[in-house]
Coordinates of C-alpha atoms (C1' of nucleotides) in Angstrom, one line a residue:
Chain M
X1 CA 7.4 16.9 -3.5
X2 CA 6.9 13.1 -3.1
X3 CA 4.6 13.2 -0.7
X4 CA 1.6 11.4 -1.9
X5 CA 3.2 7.8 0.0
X6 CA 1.4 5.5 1.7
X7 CA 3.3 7.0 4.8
X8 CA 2.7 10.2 4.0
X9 CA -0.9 9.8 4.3
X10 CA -0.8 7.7 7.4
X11 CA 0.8 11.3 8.8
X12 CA -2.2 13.4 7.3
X13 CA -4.9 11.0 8.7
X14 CA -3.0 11.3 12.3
X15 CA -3.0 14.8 12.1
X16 CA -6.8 15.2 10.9
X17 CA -8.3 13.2 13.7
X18 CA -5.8 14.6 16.4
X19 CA -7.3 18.2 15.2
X20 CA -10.5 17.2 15.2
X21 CA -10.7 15.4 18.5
X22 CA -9.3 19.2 19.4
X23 CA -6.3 19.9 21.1
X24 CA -3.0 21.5 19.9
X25 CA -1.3 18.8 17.5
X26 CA 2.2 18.9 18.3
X27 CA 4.8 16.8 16.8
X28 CA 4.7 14.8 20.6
X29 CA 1.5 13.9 20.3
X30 CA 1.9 13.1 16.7
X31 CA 4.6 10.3 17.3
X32 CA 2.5 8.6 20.2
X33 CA -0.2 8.6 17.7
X34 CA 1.9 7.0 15.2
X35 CA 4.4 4.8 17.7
X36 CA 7.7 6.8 16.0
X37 CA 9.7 8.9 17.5
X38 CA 9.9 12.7 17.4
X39 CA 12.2 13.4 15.3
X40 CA 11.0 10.7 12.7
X41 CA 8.3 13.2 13.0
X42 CA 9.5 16.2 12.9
X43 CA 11.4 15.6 9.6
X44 CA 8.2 14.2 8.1
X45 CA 6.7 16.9 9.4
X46 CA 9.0 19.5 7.6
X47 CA 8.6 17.0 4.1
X48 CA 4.7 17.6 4.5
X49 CA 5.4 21.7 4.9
X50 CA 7.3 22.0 1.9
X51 CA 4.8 19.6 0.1
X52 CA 2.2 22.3 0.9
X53 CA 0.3 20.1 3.2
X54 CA 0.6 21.1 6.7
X55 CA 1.7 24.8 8.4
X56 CA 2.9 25.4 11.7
X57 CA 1.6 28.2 13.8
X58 CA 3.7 30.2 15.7
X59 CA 4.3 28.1 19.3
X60 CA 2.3 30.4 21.9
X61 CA -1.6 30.8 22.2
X62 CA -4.2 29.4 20.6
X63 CA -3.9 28.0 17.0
X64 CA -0.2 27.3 17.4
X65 CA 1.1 23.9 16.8
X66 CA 0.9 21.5 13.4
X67 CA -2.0 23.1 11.5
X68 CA -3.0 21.0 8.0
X69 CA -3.0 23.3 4.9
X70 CA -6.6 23.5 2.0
X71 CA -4.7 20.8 0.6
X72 CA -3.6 18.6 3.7
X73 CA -7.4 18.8 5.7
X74 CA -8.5 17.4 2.0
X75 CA -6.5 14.9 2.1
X76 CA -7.1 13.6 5.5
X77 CA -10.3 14.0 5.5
X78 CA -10.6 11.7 2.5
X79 CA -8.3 9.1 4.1
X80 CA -10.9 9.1 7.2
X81 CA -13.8 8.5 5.2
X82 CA -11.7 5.9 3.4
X83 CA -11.0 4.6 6.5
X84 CA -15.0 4.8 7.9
X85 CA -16.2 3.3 4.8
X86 CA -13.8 0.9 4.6
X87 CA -14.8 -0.2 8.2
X88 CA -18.7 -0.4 6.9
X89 CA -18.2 -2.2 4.1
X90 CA -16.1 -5.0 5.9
X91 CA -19.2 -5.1 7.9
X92 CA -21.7 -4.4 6.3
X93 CA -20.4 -6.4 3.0
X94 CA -18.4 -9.1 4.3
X95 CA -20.0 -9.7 7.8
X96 CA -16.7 -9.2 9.3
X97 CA -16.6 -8.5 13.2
X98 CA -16.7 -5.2 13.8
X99 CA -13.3 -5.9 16.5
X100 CA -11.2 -6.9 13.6
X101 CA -12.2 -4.2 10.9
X102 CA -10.3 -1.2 12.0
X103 CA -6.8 -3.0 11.2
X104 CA -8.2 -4.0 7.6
X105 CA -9.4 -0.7 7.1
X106 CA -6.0 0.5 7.5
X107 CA -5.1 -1.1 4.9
X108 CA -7.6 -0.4 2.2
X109 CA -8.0 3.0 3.1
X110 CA -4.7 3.6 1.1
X111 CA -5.8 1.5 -2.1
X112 CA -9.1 3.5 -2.7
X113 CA -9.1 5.7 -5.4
X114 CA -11.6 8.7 -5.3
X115 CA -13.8 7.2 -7.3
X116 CA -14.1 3.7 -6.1
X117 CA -14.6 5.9 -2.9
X118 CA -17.6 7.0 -4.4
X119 CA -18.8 4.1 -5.4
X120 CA -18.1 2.4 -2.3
X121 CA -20.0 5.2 -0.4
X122 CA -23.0 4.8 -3.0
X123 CA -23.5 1.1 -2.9
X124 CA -23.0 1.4 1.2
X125 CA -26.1 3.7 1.3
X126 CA -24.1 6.9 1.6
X127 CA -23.3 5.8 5.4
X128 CA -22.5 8.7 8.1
X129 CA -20.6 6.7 10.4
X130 CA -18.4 3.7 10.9
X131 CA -19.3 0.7 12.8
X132 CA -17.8 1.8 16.0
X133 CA -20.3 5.1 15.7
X134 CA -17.3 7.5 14.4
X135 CA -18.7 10.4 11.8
X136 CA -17.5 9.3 8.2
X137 CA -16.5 12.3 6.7
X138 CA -18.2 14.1 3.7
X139 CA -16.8 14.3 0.2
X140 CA -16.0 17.6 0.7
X141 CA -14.3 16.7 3.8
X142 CA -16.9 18.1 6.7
X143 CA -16.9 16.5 9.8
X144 CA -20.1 17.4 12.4
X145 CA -19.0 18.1 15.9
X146 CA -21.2 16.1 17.8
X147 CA -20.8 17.0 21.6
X148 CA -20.6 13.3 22.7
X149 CA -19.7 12.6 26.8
X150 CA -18.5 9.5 28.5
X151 CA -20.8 7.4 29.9
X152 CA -18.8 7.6 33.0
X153 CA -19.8 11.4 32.9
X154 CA -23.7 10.6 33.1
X155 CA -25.3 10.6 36.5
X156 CA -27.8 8.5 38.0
X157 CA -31.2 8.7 36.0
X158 CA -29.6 10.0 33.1
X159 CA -30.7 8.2 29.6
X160 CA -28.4 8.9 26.4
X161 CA -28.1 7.2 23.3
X162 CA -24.5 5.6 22.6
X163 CA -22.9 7.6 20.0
X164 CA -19.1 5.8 19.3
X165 CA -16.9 3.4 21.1
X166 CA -13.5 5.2 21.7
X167 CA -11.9 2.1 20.9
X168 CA -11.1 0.5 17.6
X169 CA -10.8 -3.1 18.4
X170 CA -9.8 -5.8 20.5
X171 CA -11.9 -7.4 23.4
X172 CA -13.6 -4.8 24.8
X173 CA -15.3 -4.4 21.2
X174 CA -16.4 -8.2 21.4
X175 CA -17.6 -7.6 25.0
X176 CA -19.9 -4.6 24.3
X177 CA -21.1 -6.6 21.2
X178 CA -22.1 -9.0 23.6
X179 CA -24.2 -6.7 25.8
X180 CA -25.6 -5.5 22.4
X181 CA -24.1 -2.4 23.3
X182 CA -23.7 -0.9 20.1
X183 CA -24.3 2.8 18.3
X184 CA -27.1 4.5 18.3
X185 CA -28.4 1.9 21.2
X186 CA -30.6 4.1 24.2
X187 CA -28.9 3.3 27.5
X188 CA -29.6 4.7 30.5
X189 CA -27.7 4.8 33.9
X190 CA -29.4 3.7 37.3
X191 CA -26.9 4.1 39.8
X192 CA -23.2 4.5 39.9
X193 CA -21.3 3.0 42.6
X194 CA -19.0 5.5 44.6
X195 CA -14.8 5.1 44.3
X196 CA -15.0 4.7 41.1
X197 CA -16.8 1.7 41.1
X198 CA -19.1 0.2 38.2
X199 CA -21.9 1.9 36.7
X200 CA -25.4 0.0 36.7
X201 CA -27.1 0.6 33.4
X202 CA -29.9 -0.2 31.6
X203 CA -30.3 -1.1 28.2
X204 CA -33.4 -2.6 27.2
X205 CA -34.8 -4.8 29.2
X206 CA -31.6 -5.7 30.4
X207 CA -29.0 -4.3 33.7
X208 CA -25.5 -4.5 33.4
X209 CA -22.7 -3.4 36.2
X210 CA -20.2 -1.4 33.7
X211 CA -16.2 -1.0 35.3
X212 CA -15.1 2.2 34.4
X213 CA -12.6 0.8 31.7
X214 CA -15.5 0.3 30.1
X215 CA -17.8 3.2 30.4
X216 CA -15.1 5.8 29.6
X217 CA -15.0 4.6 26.4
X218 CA -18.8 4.6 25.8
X219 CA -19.2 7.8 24.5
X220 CA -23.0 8.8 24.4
X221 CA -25.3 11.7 23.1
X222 CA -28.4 13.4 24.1
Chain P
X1 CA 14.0 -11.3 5.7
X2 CA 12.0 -8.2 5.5
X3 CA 10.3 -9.3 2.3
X4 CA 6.8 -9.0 3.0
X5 CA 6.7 -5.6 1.0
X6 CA 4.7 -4.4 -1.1
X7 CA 7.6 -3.9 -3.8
X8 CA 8.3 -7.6 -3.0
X9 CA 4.1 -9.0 -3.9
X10 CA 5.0 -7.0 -6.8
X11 CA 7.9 -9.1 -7.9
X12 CA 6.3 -12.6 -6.5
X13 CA 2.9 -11.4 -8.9
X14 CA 5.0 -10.8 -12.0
X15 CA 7.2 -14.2 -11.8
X16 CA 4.1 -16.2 -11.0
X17 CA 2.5 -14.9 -14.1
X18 CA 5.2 -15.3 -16.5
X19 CA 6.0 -18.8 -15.2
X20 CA 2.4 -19.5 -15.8
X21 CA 2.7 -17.9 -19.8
X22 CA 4.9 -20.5 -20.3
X23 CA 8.5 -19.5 -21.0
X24 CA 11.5 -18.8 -19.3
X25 CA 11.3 -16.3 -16.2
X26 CA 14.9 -14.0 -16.6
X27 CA 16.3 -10.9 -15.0
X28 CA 15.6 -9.3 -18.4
X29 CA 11.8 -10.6 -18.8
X30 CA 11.0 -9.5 -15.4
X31 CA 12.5 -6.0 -15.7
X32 CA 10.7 -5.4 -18.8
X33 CA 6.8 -6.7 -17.1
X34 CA 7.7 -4.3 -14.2
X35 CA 9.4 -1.5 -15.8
X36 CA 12.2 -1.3 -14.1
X37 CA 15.8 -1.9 -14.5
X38 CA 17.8 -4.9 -15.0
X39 CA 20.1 -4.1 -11.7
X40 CA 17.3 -3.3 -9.8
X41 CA 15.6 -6.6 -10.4
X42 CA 18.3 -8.7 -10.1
X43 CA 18.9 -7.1 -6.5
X44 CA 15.4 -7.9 -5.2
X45 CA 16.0 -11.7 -6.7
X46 CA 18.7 -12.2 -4.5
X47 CA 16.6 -10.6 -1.5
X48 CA 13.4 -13.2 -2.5
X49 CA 16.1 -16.2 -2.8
X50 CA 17.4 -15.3 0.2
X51 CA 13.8 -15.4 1.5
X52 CA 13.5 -18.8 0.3
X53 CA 10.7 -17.5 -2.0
X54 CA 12.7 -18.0 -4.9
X55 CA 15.1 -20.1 -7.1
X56 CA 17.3 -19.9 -9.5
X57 CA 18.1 -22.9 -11.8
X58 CA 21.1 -23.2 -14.1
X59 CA 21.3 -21.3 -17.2
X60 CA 21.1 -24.0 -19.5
X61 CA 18.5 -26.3 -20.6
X62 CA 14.7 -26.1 -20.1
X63 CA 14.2 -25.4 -15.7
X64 CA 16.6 -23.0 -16.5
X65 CA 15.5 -19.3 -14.8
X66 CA 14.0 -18.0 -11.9
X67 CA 11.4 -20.1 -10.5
X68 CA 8.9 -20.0 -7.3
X69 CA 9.7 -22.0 -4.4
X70 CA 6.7 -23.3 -2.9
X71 CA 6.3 -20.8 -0.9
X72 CA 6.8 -18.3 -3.1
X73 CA 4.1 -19.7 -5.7
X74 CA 1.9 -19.8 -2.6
X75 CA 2.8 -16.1 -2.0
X76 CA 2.7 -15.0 -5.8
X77 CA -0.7 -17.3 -6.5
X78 CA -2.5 -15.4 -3.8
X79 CA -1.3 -12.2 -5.1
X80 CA -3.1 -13.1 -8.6
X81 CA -5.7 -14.7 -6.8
X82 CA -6.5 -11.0 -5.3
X83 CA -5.8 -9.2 -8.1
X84 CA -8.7 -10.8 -10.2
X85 CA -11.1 -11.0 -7.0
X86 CA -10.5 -7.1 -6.9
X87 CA -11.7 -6.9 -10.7
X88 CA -14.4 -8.8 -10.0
X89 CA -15.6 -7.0 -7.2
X90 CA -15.0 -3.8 -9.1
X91 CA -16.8 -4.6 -11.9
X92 CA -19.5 -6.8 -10.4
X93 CA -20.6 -4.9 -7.2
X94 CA -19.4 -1.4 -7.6
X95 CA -20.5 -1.2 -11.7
X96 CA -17.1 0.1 -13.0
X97 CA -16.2 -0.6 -16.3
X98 CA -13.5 -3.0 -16.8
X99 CA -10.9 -1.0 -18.8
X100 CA -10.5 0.6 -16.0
X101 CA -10.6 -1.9 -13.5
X102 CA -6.6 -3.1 -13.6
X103 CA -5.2 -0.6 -12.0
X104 CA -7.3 -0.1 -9.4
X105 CA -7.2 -3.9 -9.1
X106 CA -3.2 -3.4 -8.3
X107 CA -3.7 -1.4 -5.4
X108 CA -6.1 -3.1 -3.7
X109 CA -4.7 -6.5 -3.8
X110 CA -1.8 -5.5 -1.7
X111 CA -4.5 -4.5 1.0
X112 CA -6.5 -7.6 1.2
X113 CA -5.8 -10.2 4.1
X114 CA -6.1 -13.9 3.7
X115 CA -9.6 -13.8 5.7
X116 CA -11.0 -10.7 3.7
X117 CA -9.7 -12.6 0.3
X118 CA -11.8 -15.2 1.4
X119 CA -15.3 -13.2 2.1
X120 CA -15.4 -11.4 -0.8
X121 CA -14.8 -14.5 -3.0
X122 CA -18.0 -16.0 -1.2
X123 CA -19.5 -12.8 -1.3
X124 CA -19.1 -12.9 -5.4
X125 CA -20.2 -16.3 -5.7
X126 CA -16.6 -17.6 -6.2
X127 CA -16.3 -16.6 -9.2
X128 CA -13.7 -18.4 -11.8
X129 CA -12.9 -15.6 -13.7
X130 CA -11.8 -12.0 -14.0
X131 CA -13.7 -9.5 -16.2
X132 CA -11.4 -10.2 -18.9
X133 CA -11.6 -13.5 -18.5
X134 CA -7.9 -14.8 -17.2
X135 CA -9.0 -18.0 -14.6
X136 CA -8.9 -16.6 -11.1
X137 CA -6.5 -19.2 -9.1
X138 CA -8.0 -21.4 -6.3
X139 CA -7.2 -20.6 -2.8
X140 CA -5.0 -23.4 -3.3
X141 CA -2.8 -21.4 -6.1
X142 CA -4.0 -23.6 -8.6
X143 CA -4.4 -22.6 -12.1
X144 CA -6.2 -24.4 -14.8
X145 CA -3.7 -24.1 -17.9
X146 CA -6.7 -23.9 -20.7
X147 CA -5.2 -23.9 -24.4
X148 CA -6.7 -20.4 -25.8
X149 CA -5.6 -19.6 -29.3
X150 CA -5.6 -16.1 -30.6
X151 CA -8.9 -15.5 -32.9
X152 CA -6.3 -13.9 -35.7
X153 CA -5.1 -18.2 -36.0
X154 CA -8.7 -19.2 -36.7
X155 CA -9.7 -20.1 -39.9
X156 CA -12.5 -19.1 -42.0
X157 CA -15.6 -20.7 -40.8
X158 CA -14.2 -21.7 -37.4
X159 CA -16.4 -21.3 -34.7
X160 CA -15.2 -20.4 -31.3
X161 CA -15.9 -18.4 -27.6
X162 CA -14.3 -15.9 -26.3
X163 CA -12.0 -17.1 -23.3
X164 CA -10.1 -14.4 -22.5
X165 CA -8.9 -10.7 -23.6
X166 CA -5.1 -10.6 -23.6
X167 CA -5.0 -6.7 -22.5
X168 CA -5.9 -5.6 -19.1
X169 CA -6.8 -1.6 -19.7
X170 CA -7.6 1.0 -22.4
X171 CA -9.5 1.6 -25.3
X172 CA -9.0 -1.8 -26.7
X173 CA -11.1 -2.8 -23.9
X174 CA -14.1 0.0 -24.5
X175 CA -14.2 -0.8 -27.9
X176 CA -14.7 -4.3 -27.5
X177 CA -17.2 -4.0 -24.6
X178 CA -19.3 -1.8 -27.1
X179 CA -19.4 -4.6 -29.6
X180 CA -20.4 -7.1 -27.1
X181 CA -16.9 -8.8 -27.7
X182 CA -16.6 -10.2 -23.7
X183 CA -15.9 -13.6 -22.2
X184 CA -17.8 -16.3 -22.8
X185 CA -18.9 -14.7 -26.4
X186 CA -19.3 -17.1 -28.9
X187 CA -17.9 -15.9 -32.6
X188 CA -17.0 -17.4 -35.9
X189 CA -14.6 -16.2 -37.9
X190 CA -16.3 -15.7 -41.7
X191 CA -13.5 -14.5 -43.5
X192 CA -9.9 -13.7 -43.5
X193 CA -8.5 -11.1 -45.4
X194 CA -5.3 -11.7 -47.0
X195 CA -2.2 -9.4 -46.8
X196 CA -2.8 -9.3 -42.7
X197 CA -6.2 -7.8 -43.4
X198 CA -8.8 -7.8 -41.0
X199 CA -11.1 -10.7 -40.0
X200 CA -14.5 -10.6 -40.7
X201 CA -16.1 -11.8 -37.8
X202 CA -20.1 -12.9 -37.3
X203 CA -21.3 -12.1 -33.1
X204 CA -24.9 -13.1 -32.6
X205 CA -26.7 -11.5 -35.5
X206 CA -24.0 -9.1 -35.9
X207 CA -20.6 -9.2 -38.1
X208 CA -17.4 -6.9 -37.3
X209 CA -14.3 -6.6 -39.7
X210 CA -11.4 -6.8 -36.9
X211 CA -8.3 -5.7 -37.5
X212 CA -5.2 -8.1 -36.4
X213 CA -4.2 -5.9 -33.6
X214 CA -7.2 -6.9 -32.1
X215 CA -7.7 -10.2 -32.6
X216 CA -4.2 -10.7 -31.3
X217 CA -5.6 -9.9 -28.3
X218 CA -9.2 -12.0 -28.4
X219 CA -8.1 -15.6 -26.9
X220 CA -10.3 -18.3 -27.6
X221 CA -11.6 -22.0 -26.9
X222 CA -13.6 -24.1 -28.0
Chain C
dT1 C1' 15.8 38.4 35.2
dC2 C1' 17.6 33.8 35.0
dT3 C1' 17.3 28.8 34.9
dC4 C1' 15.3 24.4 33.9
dA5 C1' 12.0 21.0 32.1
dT6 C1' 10.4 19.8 27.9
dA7 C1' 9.5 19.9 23.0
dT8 C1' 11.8 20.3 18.9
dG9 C1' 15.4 19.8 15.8
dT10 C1' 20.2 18.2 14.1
dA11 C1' 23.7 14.6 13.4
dG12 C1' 24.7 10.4 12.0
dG13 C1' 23.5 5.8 10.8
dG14 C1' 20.6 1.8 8.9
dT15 C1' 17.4 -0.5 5.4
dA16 C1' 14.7 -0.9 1.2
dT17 C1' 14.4 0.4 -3.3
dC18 C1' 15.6 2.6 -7.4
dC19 C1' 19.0 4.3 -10.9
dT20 C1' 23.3 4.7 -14.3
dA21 C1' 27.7 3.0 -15.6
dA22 C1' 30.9 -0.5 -15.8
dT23 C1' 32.2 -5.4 -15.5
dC24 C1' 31.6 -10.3 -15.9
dG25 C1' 30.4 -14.8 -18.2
dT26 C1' 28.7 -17.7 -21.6
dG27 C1' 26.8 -19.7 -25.7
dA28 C1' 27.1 -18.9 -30.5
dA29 C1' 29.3 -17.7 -34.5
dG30 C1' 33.4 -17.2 -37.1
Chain X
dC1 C1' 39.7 -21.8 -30.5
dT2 C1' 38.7 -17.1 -30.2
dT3 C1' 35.7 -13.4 -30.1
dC4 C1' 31.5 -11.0 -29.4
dA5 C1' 26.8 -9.8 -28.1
dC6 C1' 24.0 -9.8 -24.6
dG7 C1' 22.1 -11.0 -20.1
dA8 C1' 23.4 -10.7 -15.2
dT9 C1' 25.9 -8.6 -11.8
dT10 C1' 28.7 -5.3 -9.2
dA11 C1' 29.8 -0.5 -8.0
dG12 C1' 28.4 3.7 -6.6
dG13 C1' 24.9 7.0 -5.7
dA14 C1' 20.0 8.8 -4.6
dT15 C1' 15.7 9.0 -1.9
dA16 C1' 12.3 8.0 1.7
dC17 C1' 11.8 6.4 6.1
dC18 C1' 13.2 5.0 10.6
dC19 C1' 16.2 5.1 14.8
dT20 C1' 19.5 6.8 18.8
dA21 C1' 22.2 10.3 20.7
dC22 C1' 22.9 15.0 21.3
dA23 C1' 21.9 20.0 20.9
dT24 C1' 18.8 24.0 21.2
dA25 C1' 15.1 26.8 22.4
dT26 C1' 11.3 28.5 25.1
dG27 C1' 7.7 29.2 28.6
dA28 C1' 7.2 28.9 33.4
dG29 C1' 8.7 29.5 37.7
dA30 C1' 12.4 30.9 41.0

DNA sequence: TCTCATATGTAGGGTATCCTAATCGTGAAG
DNA sequence: CTTCACGATTAGGATACCCTACATATGAGA
């Protein structure tokens, strides 16, 4: 049961976040996630099984699909905070850009041992979410739900507060830093122009026209 | 020339330091520091001199080995270079204790990129130093070669400072961090007892009787 | 009930890395 | 000048992944 590789995991922290973002995981959806192919998957997927990490459910109705184990949520739930805390300290600690972190996090999140975890989390504040506004899970693996919407989903006169970014870097990331568009940041919309066009918000004292590229990827809270 | 693995830093580290110990890097050496198998590691040469990271001089005469190309002591200096920043960081910023340090240290210096490398060695002041004392190389792969002598070759009434401890985990370590034995220490030797017998060594106001397996292991300058 | 689109899985092949056992080559010693 | 010990290498085999091509199975709709 050699499980425990750096591949290994990135399959466990796939399969956490694709349950958690809800949704049946399926060994489909898996590979997208991963950019393999199915049945690099699917034989992964039977490794994980017999390593105890990961059931499948019978393939009708609800809970069917790739299910992780005790063991398997454990594990990548840990690699997700990893991850989060990873992404906090390169910004927090190191001042990095919060476009370019995700990529190092990726990274580190495999060379942390539980208890430079801990430390990490200690000396970070004990932080409960990433830059991009992403819950970092808890040591025993909990992850709130929060019910967040698209900003595209708002409708005129609405005010929110921006929860995450559904996007882990590149230029959109620089953009909304820009804008000062960050989490936790109250924005509120003022008009949204009809066939799909942009969204005119209000952040601040400031009014930005938002293409929907953008604001679907703003997701906001209440 | 897939030879950007991790297996592969691995190698690169271990020839850099044992061409740095002075000596002859071999098949056999190398084998021995990574604990592997003399086929094994003769295999991977061949994959690092075909990768131009590697050469291999005749088997006579002083350049005789394996040596690092330039690009490979570029390769295998950054390597160290992270390595020791990781102990550093460790030990400085999240307060571990630095017999236990190492092997964390060997995970995470596989995860570091150039520009994160360079962050957290501003962020720790650029330090010169690991916690046990071996000289952290420049970003330019240089190493100072300081002379350190082994405090068991001192002779009574020499005077001296700790430069480095030749041991990078374990109890040696927590014994000597609870005498106050660390880098940068200075300590005269008093006494030698004869027959191998311990040194008696004076530490500040305090004297220690030290056995020769440690002071093996306590390099000094002066 | 039967058929088809689609997800899943099997077959077969490639690379990187490791191992054990056997062979090769060379300097040193007789 | 021959032999031998020992380091290096080759031979052959295992495992963890990955891929492409092909086979199967199943829910949905005819």
């Amino acid at each position: 049961m050699t499980v425990r590789t750096e591949n290994a995991e990135e399959y466990l922290e796939a399969i956490f976040k694709l349950q958690h973002s809800g949704g049946t995981v399926t060994v489909k959806r898996l590979a997208a996630e991963l950019g393999l192919t199915s049945p690099s998957v699917s034989e992964m997927v039977h490794r994980l099984r017999a390593a105890g990490l990961v059931e499948r459910r019978g393939r009708r109705g609800r809970g069917r699909g790739i299910r992780l184990t005790e063991a398997g949520l454990a594990e990548g739930a840990a690699l997700v905070r990893r991850h989060r805390l990873s992404e906090r300290f390169l910004v927090d600690y190191l001042d990095m850009p919060w476009d370019v972190v995700h990529e190092e996090a990726c990274k580190l999140e495999h060379a942390l041992s539980p208890e430079v975890e801990a430390r990490l989390a200690e000396q970070l504040g004990n932080p409960l979410t990433c830059p991009h506004g992403h819950a970092i899970p808890g040591e025993d693996g909990s992850l709130p739900d929060e019910r967040l919407q698209a900003l595209t989903d708002l409708r005129p006169g609405d005010a929110a507060v921006i929860g995450c970014i559904a996007e882990e870097e590149g230029d959109l990331l620089r953009y909304l830093a820009s804008l000062g568009l960050l989490p936790d940041t109250p924005i509120a919309v003022e008009s949204v122009a009809p066939f799909n066009g942009p969204l005119l918000v209000r952040v601040g004292d400031a009014q930005y026209a938002l293409g929907r590229e953008v604001t679907d990827r703003i997701m906001v809270r209440h």
